[in-house]
Amino acid sequence: MNLFDVYPLYNITPVKAVDCTITDDKGVAYLDLYSGHGVISIGHAHPHYVSKLKNQLDAIGFYSNAIQNPLQVELAEKLGKLSGYEDYSLFLCSSGAEANENALKLASFHTNKSRVIAFNNSFHGRTSAAVAVTDNKKIVAPLNAQQVVTFLPLNQIELVEAELKKGDVCCVIIEGIQGVGGLDEGTTEFFQDLEKVCAQYDVVLILDEVQSGYGRTGKFFAHQHHNIKADIICLAKGMGNGFPIGGILISPKFKASYGLLGTTFGGSHLACAAGIAVLDVIKEEKLMDNVNEVYAYFLEAIQQIPEVIKVKGKGLMLGVEFDFEINDLRKKMIIDKHIFTGNANNKNLLRILPPLTINKKDIDTFIIALRETLKEIQS
């Protein structure tokens, strides 16, 4: 049997990873400035994380959600305190797409409506409703297109309010900062107005923080830069540092009932152990402080490179924009300089999503390599 060929692959086979370094089967070390789409939050193979998972595996790895699991309670309590959402409830699942699916479903149950407002260039996942609210026709099958979704541009609140006035919208879903789309984001004024109009028209506001959450922007959630609260917040990626886990934080205004939401693998003992370890390390090692410190250092350094026309994003969720397509640049950085970065729908944008443990020396390594590679491409 062959693998279903849906991923373009680099000829690199990682066999070991520690903190921000990945080593392949030939012994070549790579600086990881991409974290596997922003998944590695506390560094590869963090000792506390590894110990927590190993110990849990020796005890019990999985059983269904029909039994008591104190690890779920511990995870919810720690997440509430660190995020500032202690009065919200947590529903656990296994991925970002699943988190967004459950958020959309819960919003529709709550309002008894079905139309969704999403935004141009958004990405929310590849499953049924999540892909329907993703602005990419190439990955939306006819089955998904049955969903009723209206896409609007960011930062035009009058267009949002005009749709909400029609009375058939169940929710608005928006990323704290767009990831795959290319690091565009709403302004503070737009986010604050969005919170107001959603409350005014009894429409659920869903913040997709799957990539932009868990301290990546220097606050626990990206939307907290705008001093707003959401009705439902979607989590995954950095939540488990590579172990599959996702979830939604749910406002007290939603009423739970047995069978309303459900999952087989979500909230397993191993998943919770991973999630707890991540929160422990973020708190104890003050990783959000590190994010802000490294972000300031990165901005100062990157702005000295004349080919860079714009830096998008916040914290360690960044896009470095050029006036040319970056595919060759990115490939040379990986193959020749041994530095992983990412791309986006914006073909001129190099995406930077390192582990939150990254240090200034690693940034220096990247800046030197970027300067050298730009010269090589131009010569």
JSON list of N, CA and C in Angstrom, two decimals, residues 169-215:
[
{"chain": "A", "resi": 169, "resn": "VAL", "atom": "N", "xyz": [-28.25, 35.13, 11.10]},
{"chain": "A", "resi": 169, "resn": "VAL", "atom": "CA", "xyz": [-26.86, 34.75, 11.36]},
{"chain": "A", "resi": 169, "resn": "VAL", "atom": "C", "xyz": [-26.73, 34.13, 12.75]},
{"chain": "A", "resi": 170, "resn": "CYS", "atom": "N", "xyz": [-26.11, 32.96, 12.81]},
{"chain": "A", "resi": 170, "resn": "CYS", "atom": "CA", "xyz": [-25.91, 32.31, 14.11]},
{"chain": "A", "resi": 170, "resn": "CYS", "atom": "C", "xyz": [-24.61, 32.76, 14.77]},
{"chain": "A", "resi": 171, "resn": "CYS", "atom": "N", "xyz": [-23.57, 33.01, 13.95]},
{"chain": "A", "resi": 171, "resn": "CYS", "atom": "CA", "xyz": [-22.29, 33.36, 14.55]},
{"chain": "A", "resi": 171, "resn": "CYS", "atom": "C", "xyz": [-21.39, 34.08, 13.57]},
{"chain": "A", "resi": 172, "resn": "VAL", "atom": "N", "xyz": [-20.40, 34.75, 14.13]},
{"chain": "A", "resi": 172, "resn": "VAL", "atom": "CA", "xyz": [-19.28, 35.31, 13.39]},
{"chain": "A", "resi": 172, "resn": "VAL", "atom": "C", "xyz": [-18.04, 34.58, 13.87]},
{"chain": "A", "resi": 173, "resn": "ILE", "atom": "N", "xyz": [-17.25, 34.06, 12.93]},
{"chain": "A", "resi": 173, "resn": "ILE", "atom": "CA", "xyz": [-16.00, 33.38, 13.29]},
{"chain": "A", "resi": 173, "resn": "ILE", "atom": "C", "xyz": [-14.83, 34.14, 12.69]},
{"chain": "A", "resi": 174, "resn": "ILE", "atom": "N", "xyz": [-13.81, 34.40, 13.51]},
{"chain": "A", "resi": 174, "resn": "ILE", "atom": "CA", "xyz": [-12.68, 35.19, 13.08]},
{"chain": "A", "resi": 174, "resn": "ILE", "atom": "C", "xyz": [-11.41, 34.70, 13.77]},
{"chain": "A", "resi": 175, "resn": "GLU", "atom": "N", "xyz": [-10.31, 34.70, 13.06]},
{"chain": "A", "resi": 175, "resn": "GLU", "atom": "CA", "xyz": [-9.02, 34.35, 13.65]},
{"chain": "A", "resi": 175, "resn": "GLU", "atom": "C", "xyz": [-8.45, 35.55, 14.41]},
{"chain": "A", "resi": 176, "resn": "GLY", "atom": "N", "xyz": [-7.78, 35.27, 15.54]},
{"chain": "A", "resi": 176, "resn": "GLY", "atom": "CA", "xyz": [-7.12, 36.35, 16.27]},
{"chain": "A", "resi": 176, "resn": "GLY", "atom": "C", "xyz": [-6.12, 37.06, 15.39]},
{"chain": "A", "resi": 177, "resn": "ILE", "atom": "N", "xyz": [-5.33, 36.30, 14.66]},
{"chain": "A", "resi": 177, "resn": "ILE", "atom": "CA", "xyz": [-4.49, 36.75, 13.55]},
{"chain": "A", "resi": 177, "resn": "ILE", "atom": "C", "xyz": [-4.59, 35.65, 12.49]},
{"chain": "A", "resi": 178, "resn": "GLN", "atom": "N", "xyz": [-4.77, 36.02, 11.24]},
{"chain": "A", "resi": 178, "resn": "GLN", "atom": "CA", "xyz": [-4.88, 35.00, 10.21]},
{"chain": "A", "resi": 178, "resn": "GLN", "atom": "C", "xyz": [-3.54, 34.27, 10.05]},
{"chain": "A", "resi": 179, "resn": "GLY", "atom": "N", "xyz": [-3.60, 32.95, 9.95]},
{"chain": "A", "resi": 179, "resn": "GLY", "atom": "CA", "xyz": [-2.40, 32.15, 9.83]},
{"chain": "A", "resi": 179, "resn": "GLY", "atom": "C", "xyz": [-2.08, 31.84, 8.38]},
{"chain": "A", "resi": 180, "resn": "VAL", "atom": "N", "xyz": [-2.73, 30.82, 7.83]},
{"chain": "A", "resi": 180, "resn": "VAL", "atom": "CA", "xyz": [-2.51, 30.41, 6.44]},
{"chain": "A", "resi": 180, "resn": "VAL", "atom": "C", "xyz": [-2.77, 31.58, 5.49]},
{"chain": "A", "resi": 181, "resn": "GLY", "atom": "N", "xyz": [-3.73, 32.43, 5.84]},
{"chain": "A", "resi": 181, "resn": "GLY", "atom": "CA", "xyz": [-4.09, 33.56, 4.98]},
{"chain": "A", "resi": 181, "resn": "GLY", "atom": "C", "xyz": [-2.98, 34.57, 4.80]},
{"chain": "A", "resi": 182, "resn": "GLY", "atom": "N", "xyz": [-2.06, 34.68, 5.76]},
{"chain": "A", "resi": 182, "resn": "GLY", "atom": "CA", "xyz": [-0.95, 35.60, 5.58]},
{"chain": "A", "resi": 182, "resn": "GLY", "atom": "C", "xyz": [-0.78, 36.66, 6.64]},
{"chain": "A", "resi": 183, "resn": "LEU", "atom": "N", "xyz": [-1.19, 36.39, 7.86]},
{"chain": "A", "resi": 183, "resn": "LEU", "atom": "CA", "xyz": [-0.91, 37.25, 9.01]},
{"chain": "A", "resi": 183, "resn": "LEU", "atom": "C", "xyz": [-1.67, 38.58, 8.99]},
{"chain": "A", "resi": 184, "resn": "ASP", "atom": "N", "xyz": [-2.74, 38.68, 8.24]},
{"chain": "A", "resi": 184, "resn": "ASP", "atom": "CA", "xyz": [-3.60, 39.86, 8.34]},
{"chain": "A", "resi": 184, "resn": "ASP", "atom": "C", "xyz": [-4.44, 39.74, 9.61]},
{"chain": "A", "resi": 185, "resn": "GLU", "atom": "N", "xyz": [-4.90, 40.88, 10.13]},
{"chain": "A", "resi": 185, "resn": "GLU", "atom": "CA", "xyz": [-5.68, 40.86, 11.36]},
{"chain": "A", "resi": 185, "resn": "GLU", "atom": "C", "xyz": [-6.60, 42.06, 11.44]},
{"chain": "A", "resi": 186, "resn": "GLY", "atom": "N", "xyz": [-7.62, 41.92, 12.26]},
{"chain": "A", "resi": 186, "resn": "GLY", "atom": "CA", "xyz": [-8.51, 43.03, 12.52]},
{"chain": "A", "resi": 186, "resn": "GLY", "atom": "C", "xyz": [-7.83, 44.09, 13.37]},
{"chain": "A", "resi": 187, "resn": "THR", "atom": "N", "xyz": [-8.25, 45.34, 13.20]},
{"chain": "A", "resi": 187, "resn": "THR", "atom": "CA", "xyz": [-7.77, 46.42, 14.07]},
{"chain": "A", "resi": 187, "resn": "THR", "atom": "C", "xyz": [-8.45, 46.31, 15.43]},
{"chain": "A", "resi": 188, "resn": "THR", "atom": "N", "xyz": [-7.91, 47.00, 16.41]},
{"chain": "A", "resi": 188, "resn": "THR", "atom": "CA", "xyz": [-8.55, 47.02, 17.73]},
{"chain": "A", "resi": 188, "resn": "THR", "atom": "C", "xyz": [-9.95, 47.59, 17.63]},
{"chain": "A", "resi": 189, "resn": "GLU", "atom": "N", "xyz": [-10.13, 48.65, 16.86]},
{"chain": "A", "resi": 189, "resn": "GLU", "atom": "CA", "xyz": [-11.45, 49.25, 16.69]},
{"chain": "A", "resi": 189, "resn": "GLU", "atom": "C", "xyz": [-12.43, 48.25, 16.08]},
{"chain": "A", "resi": 190, "resn": "PHE", "atom": "N", "xyz": [-11.96, 47.50, 15.09]},
{"chain": "A", "resi": 190, "resn": "PHE", "atom": "CA", "xyz": [-12.82, 46.51, 14.44]},
{"chain": "A", "resi": 190, "resn": "PHE", "atom": "C", "xyz": [-13.22, 45.41, 15.40]},
{"chain": "A", "resi": 191, "resn": "PHE", "atom": "N", "xyz": [-12.26, 44.85, 16.15]},
{"chain": "A", "resi": 191, "resn": "PHE", "atom": "CA", "xyz": [-12.58, 43.79, 17.11]},
{"chain": "A", "resi": 191, "resn": "PHE", "atom": "C", "xyz": [-13.55, 44.28, 18.18]},
{"chain": "A", "resi": 192, "resn": "GLN", "atom": "N", "xyz": [-13.35, 45.48, 18.67]},
{"chain": "A", "resi": 192, "resn": "GLN", "atom": "CA", "xyz": [-14.24, 46.01, 19.71]},
{"chain": "A", "resi": 192, "resn": "GLN", "atom": "C", "xyz": [-15.64, 46.27, 19.16]},
{"chain": "A", "resi": 193, "resn": "ASP", "atom": "N", "xyz": [-15.73, 46.77, 17.94]},
{"chain": "A", "resi": 193, "resn": "ASP", "atom": "CA", "xyz": [-17.04, 46.96, 17.31]},
{"chain": "A", "resi": 193, "resn": "ASP", "atom": "C", "xyz": [-17.71, 45.63, 17.02]},
{"chain": "A", "resi": 194, "resn": "LEU", "atom": "N", "xyz": [-16.91, 44.64, 16.64]},
{"chain": "A", "resi": 194, "resn": "LEU", "atom": "CA", "xyz": [-17.44, 43.31, 16.36]},
{"chain": "A", "resi": 194, "resn": "LEU", "atom": "C", "xyz": [-18.07, 42.70, 17.62]},
{"chain": "A", "resi": 195, "resn": "GLU", "atom": "N", "xyz": [-17.39, 42.85, 18.75]},
{"chain": "A", "resi": 195, "resn": "GLU", "atom": "CA", "xyz": [-17.94, 42.37, 20.01]},
{"chain": "A", "resi": 195, "resn": "GLU", "atom": "C", "xyz": [-19.28, 43.05, 20.30]},
{"chain": "A", "resi": 196, "resn": "LYS", "atom": "N", "xyz": [-19.36, 44.35, 20.06]},
{"chain": "A", "resi": 196, "resn": "LYS", "atom": "CA", "xyz": [-20.59, 45.11, 20.36]},
{"chain": "A", "resi": 196, "resn": "LYS", "atom": "C", "xyz": [-21.75, 44.69, 19.47]},
{"chain": "A", "resi": 197, "resn": "VAL", "atom": "N", "xyz": [-21.51, 44.59, 18.14]},
{"chain": "A", "resi": 197, "resn": "VAL", "atom": "CA", "xyz": [-22.63, 44.28, 17.25]},
{"chain": "A", "resi": 197, "resn": "VAL", "atom": "C", "xyz": [-23.09, 42.84, 17.42]},
{"chain": "A", "resi": 198, "resn": "CYS", "atom": "N", "xyz": [-22.18, 41.93, 17.74]},
{"chain": "A", "resi": 198, "resn": "CYS", "atom": "CA", "xyz": [-22.59, 40.54, 17.99]},
{"chain": "A", "resi": 198, "resn": "CYS", "atom": "C", "xyz": [-23.50, 40.47, 19.22]},
{"chain": "A", "resi": 199, "resn": "ALA", "atom": "N", "xyz": [-23.14, 41.20, 20.26]},
{"chain": "A", "resi": 199, "resn": "ALA", "atom": "CA", "xyz": [-23.98, 41.24, 21.46]},
{"chain": "A", "resi": 199, "resn": "ALA", "atom": "C", "xyz": [-25.33, 41.90, 21.15]},
{"chain": "A", "resi": 200, "resn": "GLN", "atom": "N", "xyz": [-25.29, 42.97, 20.37]},
{"chain": "A", "resi": 200, "resn": "GLN", "atom": "CA", "xyz": [-26.51, 43.71, 20.04]},
{"chain": "A", "resi": 200, "resn": "GLN", "atom": "C", "xyz": [-27.52, 42.85, 19.28]},
{"chain": "A", "resi": 201, "resn": "TYR", "atom": "N", "xyz": [-27.05, 42.02, 18.37]},
{"chain": "A", "resi": 201, "resn": "TYR", "atom": "CA", "xyz": [-27.94, 41.22, 17.53]},
{"chain": "A", "resi": 201, "resn": "TYR", "atom": "C", "xyz": [-28.03, 39.77, 17.98]},
{"chain": "A", "resi": 202, "resn": "ASP", "atom": "N", "xyz": [-27.53, 39.47, 19.18]},
{"chain": "A", "resi": 202, "resn": "ASP", "atom": "CA", "xyz": [-27.58, 38.13, 19.75]},
{"chain": "A", "resi": 202, "resn": "ASP", "atom": "C", "xyz": [-26.95, 37.09, 18.82]},
{"chain": "A", "resi": 203, "resn": "VAL", "atom": "N", "xyz": [-25.79, 37.44, 18.32]},
{"chain": "A", "resi": 203, "resn": "VAL", "atom": "CA", "xyz": [-25.01, 36.56, 17.44]},
{"chain": "A", "resi": 203, "resn": "VAL", "atom": "C", "xyz": [-23.76, 36.13, 18.19]},
{"chain": "A", "resi": 204, "resn": "VAL", "atom": "N", "xyz": [-23.41, 34.85, 18.10]},
{"chain": "A", "resi": 204, "resn": "VAL", "atom": "CA", "xyz": [-22.27, 34.30, 18.83]},
{"chain": "A", "resi": 204, "resn": "VAL", "atom": "C", "xyz": [-20.96, 34.74, 18.17]},
{"chain": "A", "resi": 205, "resn": "LEU", "atom": "N", "xyz": [-20.04, 35.25, 18.97]},
{"chain": "A", "resi": 205, "resn": "LEU", "atom": "CA", "xyz": [-18.71, 35.64, 18.48]},
{"chain": "A", "resi": 205, "resn": "LEU", "atom": "C", "xyz": [-17.72, 34.52, 18.81]},
{"chain": "A", "resi": 206, "resn": "ILE", "atom": "N", "xyz": [-17.19, 33.89, 17.75]},
{"chain": "A", "resi": 206, "resn": "ILE", "atom": "CA", "xyz": [-16.23, 32.80, 17.90]},
{"chain": "A", "resi": 206, "resn": "ILE", "atom": "C", "xyz": [-14.84, 33.32, 17.52]},
{"chain": "A", "resi": 207, "resn": "LEU", "atom": "N", "xyz": [-13.89, 33.19, 18.43]},
{"chain": "A", "resi": 207, "resn": "LEU", "atom": "CA", "xyz": [-12.50, 33.54, 18.15]},
{"chain": "A", "resi": 207, "resn": "LEU", "atom": "C", "xyz": [-11.70, 32.28, 17.90]},
{"chain": "A", "resi": 208, "resn": "ASP", "atom": "N", "xyz": [-11.25, 32.11, 16.67]},
{"chain": "A", "resi": 208, "resn": "ASP", "atom": "CA", "xyz": [-10.40, 30.97, 16.33]},
{"chain": "A", "resi": 208, "resn": "ASP", "atom": "C", "xyz": [-8.96, 31.32, 16.72]},
{"chain": "A", "resi": 209, "resn": "GLU", "atom": "N", "xyz": [-8.54, 30.79, 17.87]},
{"chain": "A", "resi": 209, "resn": "GLU", "atom": "CA", "xyz": [-7.18, 31.02, 18.38]},
{"chain": "A", "resi": 209, "resn": "GLU", "atom": "C", "xyz": [-6.34, 29.75, 18.27]},
{"chain": "A", "resi": 210, "resn": "VAL", "atom": "N", "xyz": [-6.70, 28.91, 17.31]},
{"chain": "A", "resi": 210, "resn": "VAL", "atom": "CA", "xyz": [-6.01, 27.62, 17.15]},
{"chain": "A", "resi": 210, "resn": "VAL", "atom": "C", "xyz": [-4.51, 27.83, 16.95]},
{"chain": "A", "resi": 211, "resn": "GLN", "atom": "N", "xyz": [-4.15, 28.81, 16.10]},
{"chain": "A", "resi": 211, "resn": "GLN", "atom": "CA", "xyz": [-2.74, 29.08, 15.87]},
{"chain": "A", "resi": 211, "resn": "GLN", "atom": "C", "xyz": [-2.24, 30.28, 16.67]},
{"chain": "A", "resi": 212, "resn": "SER", "atom": "N", "xyz": [-3.10, 31.27, 16.88]},
{"chain": "A", "resi": 212, "resn": "SER", "atom": "CA", "xyz": [-2.67, 32.52, 17.51]},
{"chain": "A", "resi": 212, "resn": "SER", "atom": "C", "xyz": [-2.77, 32.50, 19.04]},
{"chain": "A", "resi": 213, "resn": "GLY", "atom": "N", "xyz": [-3.25, 31.40, 19.60]},
{"chain": "A", "resi": 213, "resn": "GLY", "atom": "CA", "xyz": [-3.39, 31.31, 21.05]},
{"chain": "A", "resi": 213, "resn": "GLY", "atom": "C", "xyz": [-2.20, 30.70, 21.75]},
{"chain": "A", "resi": 214, "resn": "TYR", "atom": "N", "xyz": [-2.37, 30.45, 23.02]},
{"chain": "A", "resi": 214, "resn": "TYR", "atom": "CA", "xyz": [-1.36, 29.78, 23.86]},
{"chain": "A", "resi": 214, "resn": "TYR", "atom": "C", "xyz": [-0.04, 30.56, 23.94]},
{"chain": "A", "resi": 215, "resn": "GLY", "atom": "N", "xyz": [-0.16, 31.88, 24.10]},
{"chain": "A", "resi": 215, "resn": "GLY", "atom": "CA", "xyz": [1.00, 32.72, 24.35]},
{"chain": "A", "resi": 215, "resn": "GLY", "atom": "C", "xyz": [1.78, 33.12, 23.13]}
]
